[in-house]
C-alpha positions as a Markdown table, in Angstrom:
| # | Residue | x | y | z |
|---|---|---|---|---|
| 1 | Met | 0.5 | 35.5 | 5.3 |
| 2 | Ser | -1.2 | 37.5 | 8.0 |
| 3 | Thr | -2.2 | 36.0 | 11.3 |
| 4 | Leu | -5.9 | 36.2 | 10.5 |
| 5 | Arg | -5.4 | 34.3 | 7.2 |
| 6 | Val | -3.4 | 31.6 | 9.0 |
| 7 | Thr | -6.0 | 31.1 | 11.7 |
| 8 | Ala | -8.8 | 31.1 | 9.1 |
| 9 | Phe | -6.9 | 28.6 | 7.0 |
| 10 | Ile | -6.3 | 26.2 | 10.0 |
| 11 | Ala | -10.0 | 26.5 | 11.0 |
| 12 | Ser | -11.2 | 25.7 | 7.5 |
| 13 | Gln | -8.9 | 22.7 | 7.2 |
| 14 | Tyr | -10.0 | 21.5 | 10.6 |
| 15 | Asp | -13.7 | 21.8 | 9.7 |
| 16 | Lys | -13.1 | 20.0 | 6.4 |
| 17 | Ala | -11.0 | 17.2 | 7.9 |
| 18 | Met | -13.5 | 16.6 | 10.7 |
| 19 | Gln | -16.1 | 15.5 | 8.1 |
| 20 | Gln | -14.0 | 12.5 | 7.2 |
| 21 | Pro | -14.2 | 9.6 | 9.7 |
| 22 | Ser | -10.6 | 8.6 | 9.5 |
| 23 | Tyr | -9.2 | 12.1 | 10.0 |
| 24 | Arg | -11.9 | 12.8 | 12.6 |
| 25 | Phe | -10.5 | 10.1 | 14.8 |
| 26 | Leu | -6.9 | 11.3 | 14.4 |
| 27 | Leu | -7.8 | 14.9 | 15.1 |
| 28 | Leu | -9.7 | 14.0 | 18.2 |
| 29 | Leu | -6.7 | 11.9 | 19.3 |
| 30 | Leu | -4.0 | 14.3 | 18.5 |
| 31 | Gly | -5.9 | 17.3 | 19.9 |
| 32 | Phe | -7.3 | 15.5 | 22.9 |
| 33 | Pro | -6.6 | 18.2 | 25.6 |
| 34 | Leu | -8.0 | 21.0 | 23.4 |
| 35 | His | -11.2 | 19.0 | 22.6 |
| 36 | Ile | -11.7 | 18.0 | 26.2 |
| 37 | Ile | -11.7 | 21.7 | 27.3 |
| 38 | Arg | -13.9 | 22.8 | 24.4 |
| 39 | Leu | -16.3 | 19.8 | 25.1 |
| 40 | Ile | -16.8 | 21.0 | 28.7 |
| 41 | Val | -17.5 | 24.5 | 27.4 |
| 42 | Val | -20.0 | 23.2 | 24.9 |
| 43 | Ile | -21.8 | 21.0 | 27.5 |
| 44 | Leu | -22.1 | 24.0 | 29.8 |
| 45 | Gln | -23.6 | 26.1 | 27.1 |
| 46 | Pro | -27.4 | 25.7 | 26.6 |
| 47 | Ser | -28.2 | 24.0 | 23.3 |
| 48 | Lys | -30.3 | 26.0 | 20.9 |
| 49 | Thr | -31.2 | 22.9 | 18.9 |
| 50 | Thr | -34.7 | 21.5 | 19.0 |
| 51 | Val | -34.8 | 17.9 | 19.9 |
| 52 | Leu | -37.4 | 15.3 | 19.2 |
| 53 | Lys | -38.4 | 14.9 | 22.8 |
| 54 | Gly | -42.0 | 16.0 | 23.2 |
| 55 | Ser | -42.8 | 15.7 | 19.5 |
| 56 | Asp | -46.4 | 14.5 | 19.4 |
| 57 | Arg | -46.3 | 13.7 | 15.7 |
| 58 | Arg | -43.2 | 11.4 | 16.1 |
| 59 | Arg | -44.8 | 9.8 | 19.1 |
| 60 | Gln | -48.0 | 9.1 | 17.2 |
| 61 | Glu | -45.9 | 7.6 | 14.3 |
| 62 | Leu | -44.1 | 5.2 | 16.7 |
| 63 | Phe | -47.3 | 4.3 | 18.4 |
| 64 | Asp | -48.9 | 3.4 | 15.0 |
| 65 | Gln | -45.9 | 1.3 | 14.0 |
| 66 | Glu | -45.9 | -0.6 | 17.3 |
| 67 | Lys | -49.6 | -1.4 | 16.9 |
| 68 | Lys | -49.2 | -2.6 | 13.4 |
| 69 | Lys | -46.3 | -4.8 | 14.5 |
| 70 | Gln | -48.3 | -6.3 | 17.3 |
| 71 | Ala | -51.2 | -7.0 | 14.9 |
| 72 | Phe | -49.0 | -8.6 | 12.4 |
| 73 | Phe | -47.4 | -11.0 | 14.9 |
| 74 | Lys | -50.7 | -11.4 | 16.8 |
| 75 | Gln | -49.1 | -10.2 | 20.0 |
| 76 | Glu | -51.6 | -7.6 | 21.2 |
| 77 | Lys | -50.5 | -5.7 | 24.3 |
| 78 | Ser | -52.2 | -3.4 | 26.7 |
| 79 | Leu | -52.2 | 0.4 | 26.1 |
| 80 | Lys | -49.9 | 0.9 | 29.0 |
| 81 | Ala | -47.3 | -1.6 | 27.8 |
| 82 | Thr | -47.5 | -0.1 | 24.3 |
| 83 | Asn | -46.9 | 3.4 | 25.6 |
| 84 | Gln | -43.9 | 2.2 | 27.6 |
| 85 | Ile | -42.4 | 0.7 | 24.4 |
| 86 | Val | -43.0 | 3.9 | 22.5 |
| 87 | Asp | -41.5 | 6.0 | 25.2 |
| 88 | Glu | -38.3 | 3.9 | 25.2 |
| 89 | Arg | -37.9 | 4.1 | 21.5 |
| 90 | Leu | -38.5 | 7.9 | 21.5 |
| 91 | Lys | -36.0 | 8.2 | 24.3 |
| 92 | Gln | -33.4 | 6.2 | 22.4 |
| 93 | Glu | -33.9 | 8.4 | 19.3 |
| 94 | Cys | -33.5 | 11.5 | 21.4 |
| 95 | Asn | -30.3 | 10.2 | 22.9 |
| 96 | Asp | -28.9 | 9.3 | 19.4 |
| 97 | Gln | -29.8 | 12.7 | 18.0 |
| 98 | Asn | -28.4 | 14.6 | 21.0 |
| 99 | Glu | -25.1 | 12.7 | 20.7 |
| 100 | Gly | -24.8 | 13.7 | 17.0 |
| 101 | Leu | -25.7 | 17.2 | 17.8 |
| 102 | Leu | -23.2 | 17.4 | 20.6 |
| 103 | Phe | -20.4 | 16.3 | 18.2 |
| 104 | Gln | -21.6 | 18.9 | 15.6 |
| 105 | Arg | -21.6 | 21.6 | 18.3 |
| 106 | Leu | -18.1 | 20.6 | 19.3 |
| 107 | Arg | -16.8 | 20.7 | 15.7 |
| 108 | Arg | -18.3 | 24.1 | 15.1 |
| 109 | Asp | -17.1 | 25.4 | 18.5 |
| 110 | Val | -13.5 | 24.3 | 17.9 |
| 111 | Ser | -13.5 | 25.6 | 14.4 |
| 112 | Ile | -14.7 | 29.0 | 15.5 |
| 113 | Phe | -12.3 | 28.9 | 18.5 |
| 114 | Leu | -9.3 | 28.3 | 16.2 |
| 115 | Thr | -10.1 | 31.4 | 14.2 |
| 116 | Lys | -9.4 | 33.6 | 17.2 |
| 117 | Pro | -5.8 | 34.5 | 18.0 |
| 118 | Val | -6.1 | 33.2 | 21.6 |
| 119 | Gly | -7.7 | 30.0 | 20.4 |
| 120 | Phe | -5.0 | 29.5 | 17.7 |
| 121 | Thr | -2.2 | 30.0 | 20.3 |
| 122 | Met | -4.0 | 27.8 | 22.9 |
| 123 | Gly | -4.4 | 25.1 | 20.2 |
| 124 | Leu | -0.7 | 25.4 | 19.3 |
| 125 | Val | 0.3 | 24.7 | 22.9 |
| 126 | Leu | -2.3 | 21.9 | 23.6 |
| 127 | Ala | -2.7 | 20.3 | 20.2 |
| 128 | Phe | 0.5 | 20.9 | 18.2 |
| 129 | Pro | 0.4 | 17.3 | 16.6 |
| 130 | Met | -3.1 | 18.2 | 15.4 |
| 131 | Tyr | -1.7 | 21.2 | 13.6 |
| 132 | Val | 0.9 | 19.1 | 11.9 |
| 133 | Leu | -1.8 | 16.7 | 10.7 |
| 134 | Leu | -3.8 | 19.7 | 9.4 |
| 135 | Met | -0.8 | 20.9 | 7.5 |
| 136 | Ile | -0.4 | 17.5 | 5.9 |
| 137 | Tyr | -4.1 | 17.4 | 5.1 |
| 138 | Ala | -3.9 | 20.8 | 3.5 |
| 139 | Asn | -1.4 | 19.7 | 0.8 |
| 140 | Pro | -3.0 | 17.1 | -1.5 |
| 141 | Tyr | 0.4 | 15.7 | -2.6 |
| 142 | Val | 1.8 | 15.4 | 0.9 |
| 143 | Lys | -1.6 | 14.0 | 2.1 |
| 144 | Tyr | -1.5 | 11.4 | -0.6 |
| 145 | Ile | 2.0 | 10.3 | 0.2 |
| 146 | Ala | 1.3 | 10.2 | 4.0 |
| 147 | Glu | -1.8 | 8.1 | 3.4 |
| 148 | Arg | 0.2 | 5.7 | 1.2 |
| 149 | Leu | 3.0 | 5.4 | 3.8 |
| 150 | Leu | 0.4 | 4.7 | 6.5 |
| 151 | Met | -1.1 | 2.1 | 4.3 |
| 152 | Met | 2.3 | 0.6 | 3.8 |
| 153 | Val | 2.6 | 0.1 | 7.6 |
| 154 | Tyr | -0.7 | -1.9 | 7.5 |
| 155 | Val | 0.7 | -4.0 | 4.5 |
| 156 | Val | 3.9 | -4.8 | 6.4 |
| 157 | Phe | 2.0 | -6.0 | 9.5 |
| 158 | Gly | -0.5 | -7.9 | 7.3 |
| 159 | Val | 2.4 | -9.6 | 5.4 |
| 160 | Thr | 4.0 | -10.4 | 8.8 |
| 161 | Ala | 0.9 | -12.1 | 10.2 |
| 162 | Leu | 0.2 | -14.0 | 6.9 |
| 163 | Val | 3.8 | -15.3 | 6.3 |
| 164 | Phe | 4.3 | -16.2 | 10.0 |
| 165 | Thr | 1.0 | -18.1 | 10.0 |
| 166 | Ile | 1.8 | -20.1 | 6.9 |
| 167 | Leu | 5.3 | -21.0 | 8.2 |
| 168 | Tyr | 3.8 | -21.8 | 11.6 |
| 169 | Leu | 1.3 | -24.2 | 10.0 |
| 170 | Ser | 4.0 | -25.8 | 7.8 |
| 171 | Pro | 4.3 | -29.6 | 8.2 |
| 172 | Phe | 8.1 | -29.3 | 8.4 |
| 173 | Asp | 9.7 | -29.3 | 11.8 |
| 174 | Pro | 12.8 | -27.0 | 12.0 |
| 175 | Ala | 14.3 | -29.0 | 14.9 |
| 176 | Ile | 14.1 | -32.4 | 13.1 |
| 177 | Asn | 15.3 | -30.9 | 9.8 |
| 178 | Leu | 18.4 | -29.3 | 11.3 |
| 179 | Leu | 19.2 | -31.8 | 14.1 |
| 180 | Gly | 18.3 | -34.9 | 12.1 |
| 181 | Glu | 15.9 | -37.7 | 12.7 |
| 182 | Gln | 18.3 | -39.3 | 15.1 |
| 183 | Ala | 18.1 | -36.4 | 17.5 |
| 184 | Ser | 16.9 | -37.2 | 21.0 |
| 185 | Arg | 13.7 | -35.8 | 22.5 |
| 186 | Glu | 15.8 | -33.7 | 24.9 |
| 187 | Gln | 17.8 | -32.2 | 22.0 |
| 188 | Ile | 14.6 | -31.3 | 20.1 |
| 189 | Glu | 13.1 | -29.7 | 23.2 |
| 190 | Ala | 16.2 | -27.7 | 23.9 |
| 191 | Phe | 16.3 | -26.4 | 20.3 |
| 192 | Asn | 12.6 | -25.3 | 20.5 |
| 193 | Arg | 13.3 | -23.7 | 23.8 |
| 194 | Val | 16.3 | -21.7 | 22.5 |
| 195 | Tyr | 14.4 | -20.3 | 19.5 |
| 196 | Gly | 11.1 | -19.9 | 21.3 |
| 197 | Leu | 9.3 | -22.5 | 19.3 |
| 198 | Asp | 7.8 | -24.1 | 22.4 |
| 199 | Gln | 5.6 | -21.0 | 23.0 |
| 200 | Ser | 2.1 | -20.4 | 21.8 |
| 201 | Tyr | 1.1 | -19.1 | 18.4 |
| 202 | Leu | 0.1 | -15.7 | 19.6 |
| 203 | Thr | 3.3 | -15.3 | 21.6 |
| 204 | Gln | 5.5 | -16.1 | 18.7 |
| 205 | Leu | 3.4 | -13.9 | 16.4 |
| 206 | Trp | 3.7 | -11.0 | 18.8 |
| 207 | Gln | 7.5 | -11.5 | 19.0 |
| 208 | Ala | 7.7 | -11.5 | 15.2 |
| 209 | Val | 5.7 | -8.2 | 15.0 |
| 210 | Gln | 8.0 | -6.7 | 17.7 |
| 211 | Gly | 11.0 | -7.9 | 15.7 |
| 212 | Val | 9.8 | -6.2 | 12.5 |
| 213 | Trp | 9.0 | -3.0 | 14.4 |
| 214 | Thr | 12.4 | -2.9 | 16.2 |
| 215 | Phe | 14.5 | -4.3 | 13.2 |
| 216 | Asp | 15.5 | -7.2 | 15.4 |
| 217 | Leu | 14.4 | -10.5 | 13.9 |
| 218 | Gly | 16.7 | -12.5 | 16.0 |
| 219 | Lys | 19.0 | -15.3 | 14.7 |
| 220 | Ser | 18.3 | -17.8 | 11.9 |
| 221 | Tyr | 17.9 | -21.4 | 13.0 |
| 222 | Glu | 20.5 | -22.6 | 10.5 |
| 223 | Gly | 23.9 | -21.0 | 10.9 |
| 224 | Asn | 22.8 | -18.9 | 13.9 |
| 225 | Glu | 23.3 | -15.7 | 11.9 |
| 226 | Glu | 21.7 | -12.3 | 12.7 |
| 227 | Val | 18.8 | -12.2 | 10.2 |
| 228 | Val | 18.8 | -8.4 | 9.7 |
| 229 | Gln | 22.5 | -8.2 | 9.1 |
| 230 | Thr | 22.3 | -11.1 | 6.6 |
| 231 | Ile | 19.4 | -9.4 | 4.7 |
| 232 | Phe | 21.3 | -6.1 | 4.6 |
| 233 | Arg | 24.3 | -8.0 | 3.2 |
| 234 | Arg | 22.3 | -9.9 | 0.5 |
| 235 | Phe | 19.6 | -7.5 | -0.4 |
| 236 | Pro | 21.8 | -4.9 | -2.3 |
| 237 | Val | 22.8 | -7.6 | -4.8 |
| 238 | Thr | 19.2 | -8.5 | -5.5 |
| 239 | Leu | 18.2 | -4.9 | -5.8 |
| 240 | Gln | 21.2 | -4.1 | -8.1 |
| 241 | Leu | 20.3 | -7.1 | -10.3 |
| 242 | Thr | 16.6 | -6.0 | -10.5 |
| 243 | Leu | 17.4 | -2.4 | -11.3 |
| 244 | Leu | 19.9 | -3.3 | -14.0 |
| 245 | Ser | 17.3 | -5.6 | -15.6 |
| 246 | Leu | 14.7 | -2.8 | -15.4 |
| 247 | Ile | 17.0 | -0.3 | -17.0 |
| 248 | Leu | 17.9 | -2.7 | -19.8 |
| 249 | Ala | 14.2 | -3.4 | -20.4 |
| 250 | Ile | 13.2 | 0.3 | -20.6 |
| 251 | Val | 16.1 | 1.3 | -22.8 |
| 252 | Ile | 15.3 | -1.5 | -25.3 |
| 253 | Ala | 11.6 | -2.0 | -25.1 |
| 254 | Val | 10.2 | 1.6 | -25.1 |
| 255 | Pro | 12.0 | 2.8 | -28.3 |
| 256 | Ala | 11.2 | -0.6 | -30.0 |
| 257 | Gly | 7.6 | -0.4 | -29.1 |
| 258 | Ile | 7.2 | 3.2 | -30.3 |
| 259 | Tyr | 9.0 | 2.4 | -33.5 |
| 260 | Ala | 6.9 | -0.7 | -34.1 |
| 261 | Ala | 3.7 | 1.4 | -33.6 |
| 262 | Val | 4.8 | 4.1 | -36.0 |
| 263 | Lys | 5.8 | 1.5 | -38.6 |
| 264 | Arg | 2.7 | -0.6 | -38.1 |
| 265 | His | 2.4 | -3.7 | -40.2 |
| 266 | Ser | 6.0 | -3.2 | -41.5 |
| 267 | Phe | 8.8 | -5.8 | -41.4 |
| 268 | Tyr | 10.2 | -4.1 | -38.2 |
| 269 | Asp | 6.8 | -4.2 | -36.5 |
| 270 | Gln | 6.4 | -7.9 | -37.2 |
| 271 | Phe | 10.0 | -8.7 | -36.3 |
| 272 | Phe | 9.9 | -6.8 | -32.9 |
| 273 | Met | 6.6 | -8.3 | -31.9 |
| 274 | Phe | 7.8 | -11.8 | -32.9 |
| 275 | Val | 10.9 | -11.4 | -30.7 |
| 276 | Ala | 8.8 | -10.0 | -27.9 |
| 277 | Leu | 6.5 | -13.1 | -28.1 |
| 278 | Ile | 9.6 | -15.4 | -27.9 |
| 279 | Gly | 10.8 | -13.4 | -24.8 |
| 280 | Leu | 7.5 | -13.9 | -23.1 |
| 281 | Ser | 7.5 | -17.6 | -23.8 |
| 282 | Ile | 11.0 | -18.6 | -22.8 |
| 283 | Pro | 11.4 | -19.8 | -19.1 |
| 284 | Ser | 14.1 | -17.7 | -17.4 |
| 285 | Phe | 16.0 | -20.7 | -15.9 |
| 286 | Trp | 16.3 | -22.3 | -19.4 |
| 287 | Leu | 17.4 | -19.1 | -21.0 |
| 288 | Gly | 20.0 | -18.7 | -18.3 |
| 289 | Leu | 21.4 | -22.2 | -18.9 |
| 290 | Val | 21.6 | -21.6 | -22.6 |
| 291 | Met | 23.4 | -18.3 | -22.2 |
| 292 | Ile | 25.9 | -19.8 | -19.8 |
| 293 | Leu | 26.5 | -22.6 | -22.3 |
| 294 | Gln | 26.9 | -20.2 | -25.3 |
| 295 | Phe | 28.6 | -17.1 | -23.9 |
| 296 | Ser | 30.6 | -18.6 | -21.0 |
| 297 | Ile | 31.6 | -22.1 | -21.9 |
| 298 | Gln | 31.8 | -22.0 | -25.8 |
| 299 | Leu | 32.8 | -18.3 | -26.4 |
| 300 | Gly | 34.3 | -17.4 | -23.0 |
| 301 | Trp | 33.0 | -13.8 | -23.2 |
| 302 | Leu | 31.2 | -13.6 | -19.9 |
| 303 | Pro | 31.7 | -15.4 | -16.5 |
| 304 | Ala | 29.3 | -18.2 | -15.8 |
| 305 | Thr | 28.7 | -17.3 | -12.2 |
| 306 | Tyr | 28.4 | -14.0 | -10.3 |
| 307 | Ser | 31.5 | -12.4 | -8.7 |
| 308 | Ser | 31.3 | -9.1 | -6.7 |
| 309 | Thr | 34.7 | -8.1 | -8.1 |
| 310 | Asn | 33.6 | -8.4 | -11.8 |
| 311 | Asn | 30.8 | -6.1 | -13.0 |
| 312 | Leu | 30.4 | -8.1 | -16.2 |
| 313 | Ser | 29.3 | -11.1 | -14.2 |
| 314 | Leu | 26.0 | -9.3 | -13.5 |
| 315 | Leu | 25.2 | -8.7 | -17.2 |
| 316 | Met | 23.9 | -12.2 | -18.2 |
| 317 | Pro | 21.7 | -12.5 | -15.0 |
| 318 | Ala | 20.2 | -9.0 | -15.7 |
| 319 | Ile | 19.4 | -9.9 | -19.3 |
| 320 | Val | 17.8 | -13.2 | -18.3 |
| 321 | Leu | 15.7 | -11.6 | -15.5 |
| 322 | Gly | 14.7 | -8.6 | -17.7 |
| 323 | Thr | 13.7 | -10.6 | -20.8 |
| 324 | Ser | 10.1 | -11.1 | -19.9 |
| 325 | Leu | 9.8 | -7.5 | -18.7 |
| 326 | Thr | 11.3 | -6.2 | -22.0 |
| 327 | Ala | 8.8 | -8.2 | -24.0 |
| 328 | Ala | 5.8 | -7.1 | -22.0 |
| 329 | Val | 6.8 | -3.4 | -22.0 |
| 330 | Ala | 7.5 | -3.5 | -25.8 |
| 331 | Arg | 4.1 | -5.0 | -26.6 |
| 332 | Met | 2.3 | -2.6 | -24.2 |
| 333 | Thr | 4.2 | 0.4 | -25.6 |
| 334 | Arg | 3.2 | -0.5 | -29.1 |
| 335 | Ser | -0.4 | -1.0 | -28.2 |
| 336 | Ser | -0.7 | 2.2 | -26.2 |
| 337 | Thr | 1.1 | 4.3 | -28.8 |
| 338 | Leu | -1.2 | 2.9 | -31.5 |
| 339 | Asp | -4.2 | 4.1 | -29.5 |
| 340 | Val | -2.8 | 7.5 | -28.9 |
| 341 | Ile | -1.7 | 8.3 | -32.5 |
| 342 | Gln | -5.3 | 7.7 | -33.7 |
| 343 | Glu | -6.7 | 10.5 | -31.4 |
| 344 | Asp | -8.1 | 13.7 | -32.9 |
| 345 | Tyr | -5.5 | 15.9 | -31.2 |
| 346 | Met | -2.7 | 14.1 | -33.0 |
| 347 | Met | -4.4 | 14.9 | -36.3 |
| 348 | Leu | -4.6 | 18.6 | -35.2 |
| 349 | Ala | -0.9 | 18.6 | -34.3 |
| 350 | Lys | -0.1 | 17.3 | -37.8 |
| 351 | Ala | -2.4 | 19.9 | -39.3 |
| 352 | Lys | -0.4 | 22.6 | -37.7 |
| 353 | Gly | 2.6 | 21.6 | -39.7 |
| 354 | Leu | 4.6 | 19.7 | -37.1 |
| 355 | Ser | 6.9 | 16.9 | -38.4 |
| 356 | Gly | 5.9 | 13.3 | -37.8 |
| 357 | Trp | 8.5 | 12.5 | -35.1 |
| 358 | Thr | 7.9 | 15.8 | -33.4 |
| 359 | Val | 4.2 | 14.9 | -33.0 |
| 360 | Ile | 5.1 | 11.5 | -31.8 |
| 361 | Val | 7.7 | 12.6 | -29.2 |
| 362 | Lys | 5.9 | 15.7 | -27.9 |
| 363 | His | 2.2 | 14.5 | -28.0 |
| 364 | Ala | 2.0 | 10.8 | -28.3 |
| 365 | Val | 4.8 | 9.4 | -26.1 |
| 366 | Pro | 3.8 | 11.2 | -22.8 |
| 367 | Asn | 0.3 | 9.9 | -23.1 |
| 368 | Ala | 1.3 | 6.5 | -24.2 |
| 369 | Leu | 3.7 | 6.0 | -21.3 |
| 370 | Ile | 0.9 | 6.0 | -18.6 |
| 371 | Pro | -0.1 | 2.3 | -19.0 |
| 372 | Val | 3.5 | 1.4 | -19.7 |
| 373 | Val | 4.4 | 2.8 | -16.2 |
| 374 | Thr | 1.7 | 0.6 | -14.7 |
| 375 | Ile | 3.2 | -2.5 | -16.3 |
| 376 | Ile | 6.7 | -1.6 | -15.2 |
| 377 | Gly | 5.6 | -1.0 | -11.6 |
| 378 | Leu | 3.8 | -4.3 | -11.5 |
| 379 | Gln | 6.5 | -6.3 | -13.2 |
| 380 | Phe | 9.2 | -4.8 | -11.0 |
| 381 | Gly | 7.6 | -6.4 | -8.0 |
| 382 | Gly | 7.4 | -9.7 | -9.8 |
| 383 | Met | 11.1 | -9.4 | -10.8 |
| 384 | Leu | 12.2 | -8.6 | -7.3 |
| 385 | Gly | 10.3 | -11.6 | -5.9 |
| 386 | Gly | 11.2 | -13.9 | -8.8 |
| 387 | Ala | 14.9 | -13.2 | -8.8 |
| 388 | Ala | 15.5 | -16.3 | -6.8 |
| 389 | Val | 15.5 | -18.5 | -9.9 |
| 390 | Val | 18.1 | -16.4 | -11.7 |
| 391 | Glu | 20.1 | -16.2 | -8.5 |
| 392 | Lys | 20.2 | -20.0 | -8.3 |
| 393 | Val | 21.2 | -20.4 | -11.9 |
| 394 | Phe | 24.1 | -17.9 | -11.7 |
| 395 | Asn | 25.1 | -18.7 | -8.1 |
| 396 | Ile | 24.3 | -15.2 | -6.8 |
| 397 | Ser | 24.1 | -14.9 | -3.0 |
| 398 | Gly | 21.1 | -12.6 | -3.1 |
| 399 | Leu | 17.9 | -12.3 | -1.0 |
| 400 | Gly | 15.8 | -14.5 | -3.3 |
| 401 | Ser | 18.1 | -17.6 | -3.0 |
| 402 | Tyr | 18.4 | -16.9 | 0.7 |
| 403 | Ile | 14.6 | -17.2 | 1.1 |
| 404 | Val | 14.5 | -20.3 | -1.0 |
| 405 | Asp | 17.3 | -22.0 | 1.0 |
| 406 | Lys | 15.5 | -21.2 | 4.3 |
| 407 | Gln | 12.0 | -22.0 | 3.2 |
| 408 | Phe | 12.0 | -25.8 | 3.5 |
| 409 | Ile | 13.5 | -25.8 | 7.0 |
| 410 | Pro | 11.4 | -23.6 | 7.7 |
| 411 | Asp | 13.6 | -20.9 | 9.1 |
| 412 | Ile | 10.9 | -18.6 | 10.2 |
| 413 | Pro | 12.9 | -15.4 | 11.1 |
| 414 | Ala | 15.0 | -15.6 | 7.9 |
| 415 | Val | 12.0 | -16.2 | 5.5 |
| 416 | Leu | 9.9 | -13.6 | 7.4 |
| 417 | Gly | 12.6 | -11.0 | 7.2 |
| 418 | Gly | 13.3 | -11.5 | 3.5 |
| 419 | Val | 9.6 | -11.4 | 2.5 |
| 420 | Ile | 9.0 | -8.3 | 4.6 |
| 421 | Tyr | 11.9 | -6.3 | 3.1 |
| 422 | Ile | 10.7 | -7.2 | -0.4 |
| 423 | Ala | 7.2 | -6.2 | 0.5 |
| 424 | Ile | 8.5 | -2.8 | 1.7 |
| 425 | Val | 10.5 | -2.2 | -1.5 |
| 426 | Ile | 7.5 | -3.1 | -3.7 |
| 427 | Ser | 5.2 | -0.8 | -1.7 |
| 428 | Ile | 7.7 | 2.1 | -2.2 |
| 429 | Ile | 8.0 | 1.3 | -5.9 |
| 430 | Asn | 4.2 | 1.4 | -6.3 |
| 431 | Leu | 4.1 | 4.7 | -4.5 |
| 432 | Leu | 6.7 | 6.2 | -6.9 |
| 433 | Val | 4.7 | 4.8 | -9.8 |
| 434 | Asp | 1.5 | 6.5 | -8.6 |
| 435 | Leu | 3.4 | 9.8 | -8.2 |
| 436 | Leu | 4.8 | 9.3 | -11.7 |
| 437 | Tyr | 1.3 | 9.2 | -13.0 |
| 438 | Ala | 0.7 | 12.7 | -11.8 |
| 439 | Phe | 3.9 | 13.9 | -13.4 |
| 440 | Leu | 2.9 | 12.4 | -16.8 |
| 441 | Asp | -0.8 | 13.1 | -16.9 |
| 442 | Pro | -2.1 | 16.6 | -15.9 |
| 443 | Arg | -5.6 | 15.2 | -15.5 |
| 444 | Ile | -4.4 | 13.0 | -12.6 |
| 445 | Arg | -2.6 | 16.1 | -11.1 |
| 446 | Ala | -5.9 | 18.0 | -11.2 |
| 447 | Lys | -7.7 | 15.1 | -9.5 |
| 448 | Met | -5.0 | 14.9 | -6.8 |
| 449 | Lys | -5.5 | 18.6 | -6.0 |
| 450 | Glu | -9.2 | 17.8 | -5.4 |
| 451 | Tyr | -8.3 | 14.8 | -3.3 |
């Protein structure tokens, strides 16, 4: 790409981005030295724009409006006072318009300046971060991912403030819960002083935000363990359990749902949907206890509790955790496939002589999977957060059981850290699901290019 094309491309992206308020603020911030220099140039140049000042027609309009208002409120004023009010309003309008015009002049000036080789080089030196932002803005996919990652930062800090506030307002007292009701006043004050619980709400909240930002959440009240290290040690088990449940659900539910849709109203359709309804109705803790009783105690096929040295010990928890997801995905896959196979383009594909399963696999399944992906993305977050019940039943030292154990103290650093890391993973999963939409549906890809 030649130099002229590069400069023209940067200038066009700058002009386009400056028309969006959020990007306008970032561009002005990241290119602050360049904008200051060009602003001085713009101010020193005479404006060719006509302003309202001196407009007799506008002044007469304001004068008539002011007289009508005085008549309505029965507050007649002298001609001199009315003229002063009109002059002030006219002056304010002129100032507002000049401010807007100044910004437009600055935008046009910088845009033209960047098309020149010297302007492009000067901008590269003074406003390199602004160029990086323009390159991100130019690619719709990268722009979409960057915006979602930025939004994830807001989500993390929002979750931090919300969870901390709830725990702060909790009626439970960590000092009394851990030291016991027989603890003396001096012991309780010493406990609160060690963990900073004697400080104000805002101070503790700020320390919690700093801890999230620096990955240093301090030590838990119970056990005096480093919270981040404990989460890193427990979170892989929970993530492994959730992913295995997700894989089992997809492998079983998607083919079953497609087959039930193709064989609609058959015995297989009725059977699969009946099993799916049972899967949605059974509580996970009860299913876990039944499976332990049947497959561990009576048959002895699988271990009743989780062991990191035995991979089979994770099979029953994964089945229990993924049962509701399997049922939901199967029903959604059947419903979505039924909608797709009744479309006109499916009839056209069959008219071309394609076999029934070829039409289903090539034309129906890709379109039917879009709502299924939505269900999987939403349910995955619920599974990750709801794994605590399964972890308790199968004695798994995961993040869910860790949060539950610390909740009733309340151990603020431990609960806060666990919830935040789950929120981060759920945000990343939702981002991947949104990107998967674009992979599955070309219409969404086209919209993202226009984004």
